[in-house]
Every structure is written in structure tokens, then in C-alpha cells.
CSV table of C-alpha atoms and ligand atoms in Angstrom, one decimal:
chain,number,residue,atom,x,y,z
A,20,MET,CA,17.7,74.2,139.1
A,21,LYS,CA,18.7,77.7,138.1
A,22,ASP,CA,17.8,79.1,134.7
A,23,GLY,CA,21.3,80.3,134.0
A,24,THR,CA,20.2,84.0,133.7
A,25,GLU,CA,23.2,86.2,133.3
A,26,ASN,CA,23.8,88.7,136.0
A,27,ASN,CA,26.0,91.8,135.5
A,28,PHE,CA,26.1,92.9,139.1
A,29,ILE,CA,29.2,91.7,141.0
A,30,SER,CA,30.1,92.2,144.6
A,31,VAL,CA,33.6,91.6,145.8
A,32,GLU,CA,34.5,90.5,149.4
A,33,MET,CA,37.9,90.4,151.1
A,34,ALA,CA,38.7,87.0,152.4
A,35,PRO,CA,39.7,86.6,156.1
A,36,MET,CA,43.3,85.6,156.3
A,37,GLU,CA,44.7,84.9,159.8
A,38,GLY,CA,47.7,87.2,160.6
A,39,ILE,CA,47.5,89.0,157.3
A,40,THR,CA,44.1,90.7,156.8
A,41,THR,CA,44.3,92.1,160.3
A,42,ALA,CA,42.3,95.2,161.5
A,43,VAL,CA,45.4,97.3,160.7
A,44,TYR,CA,45.6,95.9,157.2
A,45,ARG,CA,41.9,96.4,156.5
A,46,SER,CA,41.8,99.9,157.8
A,47,VAL,CA,44.9,101.0,155.7
A,48,TYR,CA,43.5,99.1,152.7
A,49,ARG,CA,40.2,101.0,152.9
A,50,LYS,CA,42.1,104.3,152.7
A,51,TRP,CA,44.1,103.4,149.6
A,52,PHE,CA,41.9,101.1,147.5
A,53,GLU,CA,38.4,100.6,146.5
A,54,GLY,CA,36.1,97.9,145.2
A,55,THR,CA,35.4,95.6,148.2
A,56,ASP,CA,31.9,95.5,149.6
A,57,ARG,CA,32.6,93.4,152.6
A,58,MET,CA,35.5,92.3,154.7
A,59,TYR,CA,35.7,89.5,157.3
A,60,THR,CA,37.8,89.3,160.4
A,61,PRO,CA,40.2,86.3,160.6
A,62,PHE,CA,38.6,83.8,162.9
A,63,LEU,CA,37.9,84.7,166.5
A,64,VAL,CA,37.6,81.8,168.9
A,65,ALA,CA,34.4,81.2,170.9
A,66,ASN,CA,35.0,78.7,173.7
A,67,GLN,CA,34.0,78.0,177.3
A,68,THR,CA,35.7,81.1,178.6
A,69,HIS,CA,33.0,83.2,176.9
A,70,LYS,CA,35.6,86.0,176.4
A,71,PHE,CA,37.4,87.3,173.4
A,72,LYS,CA,41.1,87.8,173.8
A,73,THR,CA,42.5,91.4,173.7
A,74,ARG,CA,43.9,90.7,170.2
A,75,GLU,CA,40.4,89.5,169.1
A,76,LYS,CA,38.8,92.7,170.5
A,77,LYS,CA,41.1,94.7,168.4
A,78,GLU,CA,40.0,92.8,165.3
A,79,ILE,CA,36.4,93.7,166.0
A,80,GLY,CA,37.4,97.3,166.5
A,81,SER,CA,34.7,100.0,166.4
A,82,CYS,CA,32.4,97.9,164.2
A,83,PRO,CA,33.1,99.3,160.7
A,84,PRO,CA,29.9,98.9,158.6
A,85,ASP,CA,31.5,96.6,156.0
A,86,LEU,CA,33.0,94.2,158.5
A,87,VAL,CA,31.7,90.7,159.4
A,88,PRO,CA,33.3,89.0,162.4
A,89,GLN,CA,34.1,85.3,161.9
A,90,ILE,CA,33.8,82.7,164.6
A,91,LEU,CA,35.6,79.4,165.0
A,92,THR,CA,33.9,77.1,167.5
A,93,ASP,CA,32.6,73.5,167.9
A,94,ARG,CA,29.7,74.2,170.2
A,95,ALA,CA,26.3,75.9,169.5
A,96,GLU,CA,26.2,77.5,172.9
A,97,HIS,CA,29.5,79.2,172.4
A,98,PHE,CA,28.4,80.4,168.9
A,99,VAL,CA,25.2,81.9,170.5
A,100,TRP,CA,27.3,83.6,173.1
A,101,ALA,CA,29.4,85.2,170.3
A,102,LEU,CA,26.2,86.2,168.5
A,103,ARG,CA,24.9,88.0,171.6
A,104,GLU,CA,28.3,89.6,172.3
A,105,LEU,CA,28.7,90.8,168.7
A,106,GLN,CA,25.1,92.1,168.6
A,107,LYS,CA,26.0,94.3,171.6
A,108,ALA,CA,29.0,95.6,169.7
A,109,GLY,CA,26.7,96.6,166.9
A,110,PHE,CA,27.3,93.9,164.2
A,111,CYS,CA,24.3,92.7,162.1
A,112,GLU,CA,26.0,89.6,160.7
A,113,VAL,CA,28.4,86.9,162.1
A,114,ASN,CA,30.1,84.3,160.0
A,115,LEU,CA,30.7,80.7,161.0
A,116,ASN,CA,34.0,79.2,160.0
A,117,ALA,CA,33.4,75.7,158.5
A,118,GLY,CA,36.5,75.8,156.3
A,119,CYS,CA,39.7,76.0,158.2
A,120,PRO,CA,41.7,73.0,157.1
A,121,SER,CA,44.5,73.1,159.8
A,122,ALA,CA,44.9,69.8,161.6
A,123,THR,CA,45.1,71.6,165.0
A,124,VAL,CA,41.6,73.0,164.3
A,125,THR,CA,39.9,70.1,162.5
A,126,THR,CA,40.9,67.4,165.1
A,127,LYS,CA,38.8,69.5,167.6
A,128,LYS,CA,35.9,69.3,165.2
A,129,LYS,CA,36.1,73.0,164.4
A,130,GLY,CA,36.6,74.7,161.0
A,131,ALA,CA,36.4,72.1,158.2
A,132,GLY,CA,36.3,69.5,161.0
A,133,MET,CA,32.6,70.5,161.4
A,134,LEU,CA,31.9,68.8,158.1
A,135,ALA,CA,33.1,65.4,159.2
A,136,ASP,CA,29.9,64.6,161.1
A,137,ILE,CA,26.8,66.0,159.3
A,138,ASN,CA,24.4,65.0,162.1
A,139,ALA,CA,26.5,66.9,164.6
A,140,LEU,CA,26.5,69.9,162.3
A,141,ARG,CA,22.8,69.7,161.8
A,142,SER,CA,22.3,69.7,165.6
A,143,PHE,CA,24.6,72.7,165.9
A,144,LEU,CA,22.6,74.6,163.3
A,145,ASP,CA,19.3,73.5,164.8
A,146,GLU,CA,20.2,74.8,168.2
A,147,VAL,CA,21.6,78.1,166.8
A,148,PHE,CA,18.7,78.9,164.5
A,149,ILE,CA,16.0,78.0,167.0
A,150,ILE,CA,17.5,80.5,169.4
A,151,LYS,CA,17.8,83.0,166.6
A,152,GLU,CA,14.1,82.7,165.9
A,153,ARG,CA,13.3,83.7,169.4
A,154,GLU,CA,15.9,86.4,169.9
A,155,ASP,CA,16.9,89.5,168.0
A,156,LEU,CA,20.4,88.3,166.9
A,157,PRO,CA,22.7,89.1,164.0
A,158,GLU,CA,22.3,87.3,160.7
A,159,ILE,CA,24.4,84.2,160.3
A,160,SER,CA,26.6,83.4,157.3
A,161,VAL,CA,28.9,80.4,156.8
A,162,LYS,CA,32.2,80.0,155.0
A,163,THR,CA,32.7,76.4,154.1
A,164,ARG,CA,34.7,73.8,152.2
A,165,VAL,CA,32.8,71.1,150.3
A,166,GLY,CA,33.9,68.1,152.2
A,167,VAL,CA,36.6,66.6,154.4
A,168,SER,CA,38.1,63.7,152.4
A,169,SER,CA,35.9,63.3,149.4
A,170,TYR,CA,34.0,65.5,146.9
A,171,SER,CA,31.1,63.1,147.2
A,172,GLU,CA,30.3,64.7,150.6
A,173,ALA,CA,29.4,68.0,148.8
A,174,LYS,CA,25.7,67.2,148.1
A,175,GLU,CA,24.8,66.4,151.7
A,176,ILE,CA,26.6,69.5,153.0
A,177,ALA,CA,24.9,71.7,150.4
A,178,ASP,CA,21.5,70.2,151.2
A,179,LEU,CA,22.0,70.9,154.8
A,180,TYR,CA,22.9,74.6,154.3
A,181,ALA,CA,20.0,75.0,152.0
A,182,ALA,CA,17.6,74.1,154.9
A,183,TYR,CA,18.7,77.1,157.1
A,184,PRO,CA,18.1,80.9,156.6
A,185,PHE,CA,21.8,81.8,156.2
A,186,SER,CA,22.4,85.4,155.0
A,187,LYS,CA,25.4,84.2,152.9
A,188,VAL,CA,26.9,80.9,152.0
A,189,ILE,CA,30.6,81.3,151.0
A,190,VAL,CA,31.9,78.2,149.3
A,191,HIS,CA,35.5,77.4,148.8
A,192,PRO,CA,35.2,74.3,146.6
A,193,ARG,CA,38.1,72.4,147.9
A,194,ILE,CA,37.9,69.5,150.4
A,195,ARG,CA,39.8,69.7,153.7
A,196,ASP,CA,42.4,67.1,152.6
A,197,ASP,CA,43.3,69.3,149.6
A,198,LEU,CA,44.5,72.1,152.0
A,199,TYR,CA,45.5,74.6,149.3
A,200,ASN,CA,46.6,72.0,146.8
A,201,ASN,CA,44.8,71.0,143.6
A,202,THR,CA,42.4,73.5,142.0
A,203,PRO,CA,38.9,74.5,143.3
A,204,SER,CA,36.3,72.2,141.8
A,205,PRO,CA,33.6,73.8,139.6
A,206,ASP,CA,31.6,70.6,139.8
A,207,ALA,CA,31.5,70.7,143.6
A,208,PHE,CA,30.6,74.4,143.4
A,209,ASN,CA,27.8,73.6,141.0
A,210,ILE,CA,26.2,71.4,143.7
A,211,PHE,CA,25.8,74.5,145.8
A,212,TYR,CA,24.9,76.7,142.9
A,213,GLU,CA,21.9,74.4,142.2
A,214,ARG,CA,20.7,74.6,145.8
A,215,ILE,CA,21.6,78.0,147.2
A,216,PRO,CA,20.0,81.3,145.8
A,217,ASN,CA,22.4,83.5,143.8
A,218,GLU,CA,21.7,86.4,146.2
A,219,ILE,CA,23.4,84.7,149.1
A,220,LEU,CA,26.0,82.4,147.3
A,221,VAL,CA,29.6,83.5,147.3
A,222,PHE,CA,32.4,81.8,145.3
A,223,ASN,CA,35.9,81.8,146.8
A,224,GLY,CA,39.1,80.2,145.6
A,225,ASP,CA,42.0,81.0,143.3
A,226,LEU,CA,40.5,84.1,141.7
A,227,ARG,CA,43.6,86.1,141.0
A,228,THR,CA,42.7,88.1,137.8
A,229,THR,CA,39.7,89.7,136.1
A,230,GLU,CA,40.0,86.9,133.6
A,231,ASP,CA,39.7,84.2,136.3
A,232,VAL,CA,36.4,86.0,137.4
A,233,ARG,CA,35.2,86.1,133.8
A,234,LYS,CA,35.8,82.4,133.4
A,235,ILE,CA,34.0,81.4,136.6
A,236,ARG,CA,31.0,83.6,135.7
A,237,GLU,CA,30.9,82.0,132.3
A,238,ILE,CA,30.4,78.6,134.0
A,239,PHE,CA,28.0,80.2,136.6
A,240,PRO,CA,26.2,83.1,134.9
A,241,GLY,CA,24.0,83.9,137.9
A,242,LEU,CA,27.0,84.2,140.2
A,243,SER,CA,27.1,87.8,141.7
A,244,HIS,CA,29.2,87.5,144.8
A,245,ILE,CA,32.9,86.5,144.9
A,246,MET,CA,35.5,86.5,147.7
A,247,VAL,CA,39.2,87.1,147.0
A,248,GLY,CA,42.1,86.4,149.3
A,249,ARG,CA,45.6,85.7,148.0
A,250,GLY,CA,44.8,87.4,144.7
A,251,LEU,CA,43.9,90.6,146.5
A,252,LEU,CA,47.1,90.4,148.6
A,253,ALA,CA,49.2,90.1,145.5
A,254,ASP,CA,47.3,92.8,143.6
A,255,PRO,CA,45.3,95.1,146.0
A,256,PHE,CA,43.8,96.8,142.9
A,257,LEU,CA,42.1,93.4,142.0
A,258,PRO,CA,38.6,94.3,143.4
A,259,LYS,CA,38.5,97.6,141.4
A,260,ARG,CA,39.8,95.8,138.2
A,261,ILE,CA,37.1,93.2,138.6
A,262,LEU,CA,34.4,95.8,139.0
A,263,ARG,CA,35.7,97.7,135.9
A,264,CYS,CA,36.3,94.5,133.9
A,265,GLU,CA,39.9,95.6,133.4
A,266,ASP,CA,42.8,93.3,132.9
A,267,THR,CA,46.3,94.3,134.0
A,268,GLY,CA,47.8,93.9,130.5
A,269,GLY,CA,51.5,92.9,130.6
A,270,ASP,CA,52.9,94.7,133.6
A,271,VAL,CA,51.0,94.1,136.8
A,272,PHE,CA,51.1,97.7,138.0
A,273,SER,CA,51.1,101.0,136.1
A,274,VAL,CA,53.3,103.9,137.2
A,275,ASP,CA,50.4,105.6,139.1
A,276,GLU,CA,49.5,102.2,140.7
A,277,LYS,CA,53.0,101.7,141.9
A,278,LYS,CA,52.9,105.1,143.7
A,279,THR,CA,49.6,104.1,145.4
A,280,LEU,CA,51.0,100.7,146.3
A,281,LEU,CA,54.1,102.1,147.8
A,282,GLY,CA,52.1,104.7,149.8
A,283,PHE,CA,49.9,101.9,151.1
A,284,LEU,CA,52.8,99.7,152.1
A,285,GLU,CA,54.6,102.5,153.8
A,286,GLU,CA,51.5,103.5,155.8
A,287,LEU,CA,50.8,99.8,156.6
A,288,TYR,CA,54.4,99.4,158.0
A,289,GLU,CA,54.1,102.6,160.1
A,290,GLU,CA,50.8,101.5,161.5
A,291,TYR,CA,52.2,98.1,162.5
A,292,GLU,CA,55.3,99.7,164.0
A,293,ARG,CA,53.0,102.0,166.0
A,294,GLU,CA,51.0,99.1,167.3
A,295,LEU,CA,53.7,96.5,167.6
A,296,SER,CA,57.5,96.7,167.9
A,297,GLU,CA,59.8,97.5,165.0
A,298,GLY,CA,60.9,93.9,164.7
A,299,THR,CA,57.4,92.5,164.7
A,300,ALA,CA,56.3,95.1,162.2
A,301,VAL,CA,59.0,94.0,159.8
A,302,LEU,CA,58.0,90.3,160.3
A,303,LYS,CA,54.3,91.2,159.6
A,304,MET,CA,55.3,93.0,156.4
A,305,LYS,CA,57.5,90.0,155.3
A,306,ASP,CA,54.5,87.7,155.8
A,307,LEU,CA,52.5,90.0,153.5
A,308,TRP,CA,55.4,90.0,151.0
A,309,ASN,CA,55.2,86.2,150.8
A,310,PHE,CA,51.9,86.8,149.0
A,311,MET,CA,53.0,89.9,147.1
A,312,GLU,CA,56.1,88.4,145.6
A,313,VAL,CA,54.3,86.9,142.6
A,314,SER,CA,53.5,90.4,141.4
A,315,PHE,CA,57.2,91.2,141.1
A,316,PRO,CA,58.7,88.3,139.1
A,317,GLU,CA,61.6,90.4,137.7
A,318,GLN,CA,62.8,91.8,141.0
A,319,LYS,CA,64.3,88.7,142.6
A,320,LYS,CA,67.3,90.6,144.1
A,321,GLN,CA,65.1,93.3,145.7
A,322,LEU,CA,62.7,90.6,147.0
A,323,LYS,CA,65.6,88.8,148.6
A,324,ALA,CA,66.7,92.1,150.3
A,325,ILE,CA,63.2,92.4,151.8
A,326,ARG,CA,63.3,88.8,153.0
A,327,LYS,CA,66.8,89.4,154.6
A,328,SER,CA,66.0,92.8,156.1
A,329,ARG,CA,66.4,92.9,159.9
A,330,SER,CA,65.4,96.5,160.8
A,331,GLY,CA,62.7,98.9,159.8
A,332,SER,CA,65.2,101.0,157.8
A,333,GLU,CA,66.6,98.0,156.0
A,334,TYR,CA,63.1,96.8,155.2
A,335,ARG,CA,62.0,100.2,153.9
A,336,MET,CA,65.0,100.7,151.7
A,337,ALA,CA,64.5,97.2,150.2
A,338,VAL,CA,60.9,98.0,149.4
A,339,ARG,CA,61.7,101.4,147.8
A,340,SER,CA,64.3,99.6,145.6
A,341,ILE,CA,61.4,97.6,144.1
A,342,PHE,CA,59.6,100.7,143.1
A,343,PHE,CA,62.4,103.0,141.9
B,11,FMN,C1,47.4,82.5,155.6
B,11,FMN,C2,46.0,82.2,155.5
B,11,FMN,C3,45.1,82.5,156.6
B,11,FMN,C4,43.7,82.2,156.4
B,11,FMN,N1,42.9,82.5,157.5
B,11,FMN,C5,41.6,82.2,157.4
B,11,FMN,C6,40.6,82.5,158.4
B,11,FMN,O1,41.0,83.1,159.5
B,11,FMN,N2,39.3,82.3,158.2
B,11,FMN,C7,38.9,81.7,157.0
B,11,FMN,O2,37.7,81.4,156.9
B,11,FMN,N3,39.7,81.4,156.0
B,11,FMN,C8,41.0,81.7,156.2
B,11,FMN,N4,41.9,81.4,155.1
B,11,FMN,C9,41.3,81.0,153.8
B,11,FMN,C10,41.0,82.2,152.9
B,11,FMN,O3,40.0,83.0,153.5
B,11,FMN,C11,40.5,81.7,151.5
B,11,FMN,O4,39.4,80.9,151.7
B,11,FMN,C12,41.6,80.9,150.8
B,11,FMN,O5,42.8,81.6,150.8
B,11,FMN,C13,41.1,80.6,149.3
B,11,FMN,O6,40.9,81.9,148.7
B,11,FMN,P1,41.9,82.6,147.7
B,11,FMN,O7,42.4,81.5,146.7
B,11,FMN,O8,41.2,83.7,147.1
B,11,FMN,O9,43.1,83.0,148.6
B,11,FMN,C14,43.2,81.7,155.2
B,11,FMN,C15,44.1,81.4,154.2
B,11,FMN,C16,45.5,81.7,154.3
B,11,FMN,C17,46.4,81.4,153.1
């Protein structure tokens, strides 16, 4: 049981989001914004080929110091292969995905599907950590949901993680069957909070404002690590606001912030256009705008123009019309 000691330190991590928080997004984000301590790659697949795809190699890039690669797999031997490979590339931590709720992933017993059979997950972790004891390998963290079809599974899962020397346990307190519906469960998170040390426990889920973070830390006063995904996409200043305990007030963005945000979006588009084609770059930006729209509730017409844009110039004009 924890003593409930309050902790003023807070560390903010950027959540992995397949197709959105890409290497390009992360590198442009670092240039324009501050406040995140760590970022994760969207999941990279480790399978019997024992090869990363070209796209996955780009995700790993030149091993930025704040980056943790995330692996999706169902077999300990493939995970160990990835640990060795990523060790060679210079990484000191690798994250295991035990949270992806997509049916195509979970039916193969990967992602949140790993949680369906606790004995299989225990064997997986035994095999991995025994090898890690003998070899110099990166630290291992896990990003997990709290069950597959019932919150009553949380205790067994938390007990299991507590038995291994993870460097971080990131908990998204929803079950697989929730997908992204319902709200994250403080009761389920509490089960992990009671068993996993504060220094390695990370809360993830629906933190969209400084106020959301304040509320969750009121419930869990020892909590010092949080991970933000959709909230950061909608408001890239969120990590800085959280660190400074600042709320946005009425308007989401100040005039200066709008300038920064536009600069960021223009550079991000240019980088995507350089790396992909014009059409794909526009599609990538539209994917991002699906998450940013909530920050521009009054600009329905301009948002529609973004959604309908078919070329780079149409897209850019539509974006500028939001800011001026
Ligand atoms: C489009 C999308 C892609 C995601 N991709 C990944 C992924 O590759 N790996 C992962 O662990 N979680 C992934 N997630 C889950 C997020 O990392 C995060 O756990 C989830 O969005 C809840 O946090 P949030 O409420 O702060 O967004 C994804 C979520 C979304 C919406």
C-alpha cells in the first residue's frame, strides 16, 4: 500500500499513435514544442522474419535519446531478437505493446490479446527476463490495458507485472473490449498504483487538459509520470502547460501560440511532402486534423475546407484560413 505522499515532480510522455506520431511528426514536434521527456515509436512488428520493414527502420531513425521503440509480438524469441537488434542500434529501453485493442492484432494474441491468457504471458515474460539476466540487453517497459473483457482481470495482470523488473509500466485503464469507449477507470488504475512503484508507473488515457492531470493526481498523489496522446495532438502545447500548471483559459490558443502552431503545421506538411508524395502528405495532415479539429470549434467552414482539400496548395490555403 502506498502512503499517498504528494509528489510535485511530473514527467510527460508522448503516446505512440500508429500513422500519426511518426518519426517525421516527432522530429518536427521537438523543434517547435517543449515539455515531453520521452516519446515512443508506434508499434514495430517483431515476427519470424527477424527483420524490420523499411518503414519501421525509418521510425527508429538515428536513435534520438528521448525515443523508446515499441514492439508488437506474440513470441518471446521474436521480442528477444528485437531487443538485440535495438541494442545494436543504441537503444537502452524497448517497450512491449500489451494494449493494442484492434481485432486483427488481438486475435493473433498480440497487443491486448496477450492479456487473454495470463499463463502464456507469464511464460513469455519468464523467457524474456531470464535471457535479459544473462545478456546485456535494453531495459524493458510495457504499455498495457487492464483486461480483455472484464475489469476483474486487472488484479492478476498487475500482480504479474509487479513480479518482473520492468523499467516502466504504462497503464491505460480501459479493457480491450472498451476500445476507446467509456472512460478510463480510476479503480482499475488503483490496482496497479498499489502494486507498482511510483517511479516506474505511468498513467495514460483521456488526459486532455492541465485540469484533467490535476484531477488524476488528486486521486493518485504519488503519480509522477503521465502519457498523453490525443490531448497532445489536439493541443501540442499540452505538455508545457502541464509542467507549468497553466490552463488554457477560454480560447485554446493565444496569438503567439497560433503563430507557433501554424509554423509547426507548415513545416510538418513540407517534411511529409519531401518524404512522401504531395497527395499522401495531404492525407497524412488530414489524419492529424481529425484529432486537432476539437481545438477549433468555431471554425467549421475552414475545417470542412481542410477535409475537402485535394492538393497541397488547397490544403495550405485552408489551414491558413483557420489562423488568419
Ligand atoms: C490512431 C491511434 C493509433 C495508436 N497507435 C498505438 C500504437 O502504435 N501503440 C500503442 O501502444 N498505442 C497506440 N494507440 C493508443 C495510444 O497510445 C493511447 O494509449 C490512447 O490513445 C489513449 O491515450 P489518450 O487518451 O491520451 O489518447 C493508438 C491510438 C490511436 C487513437
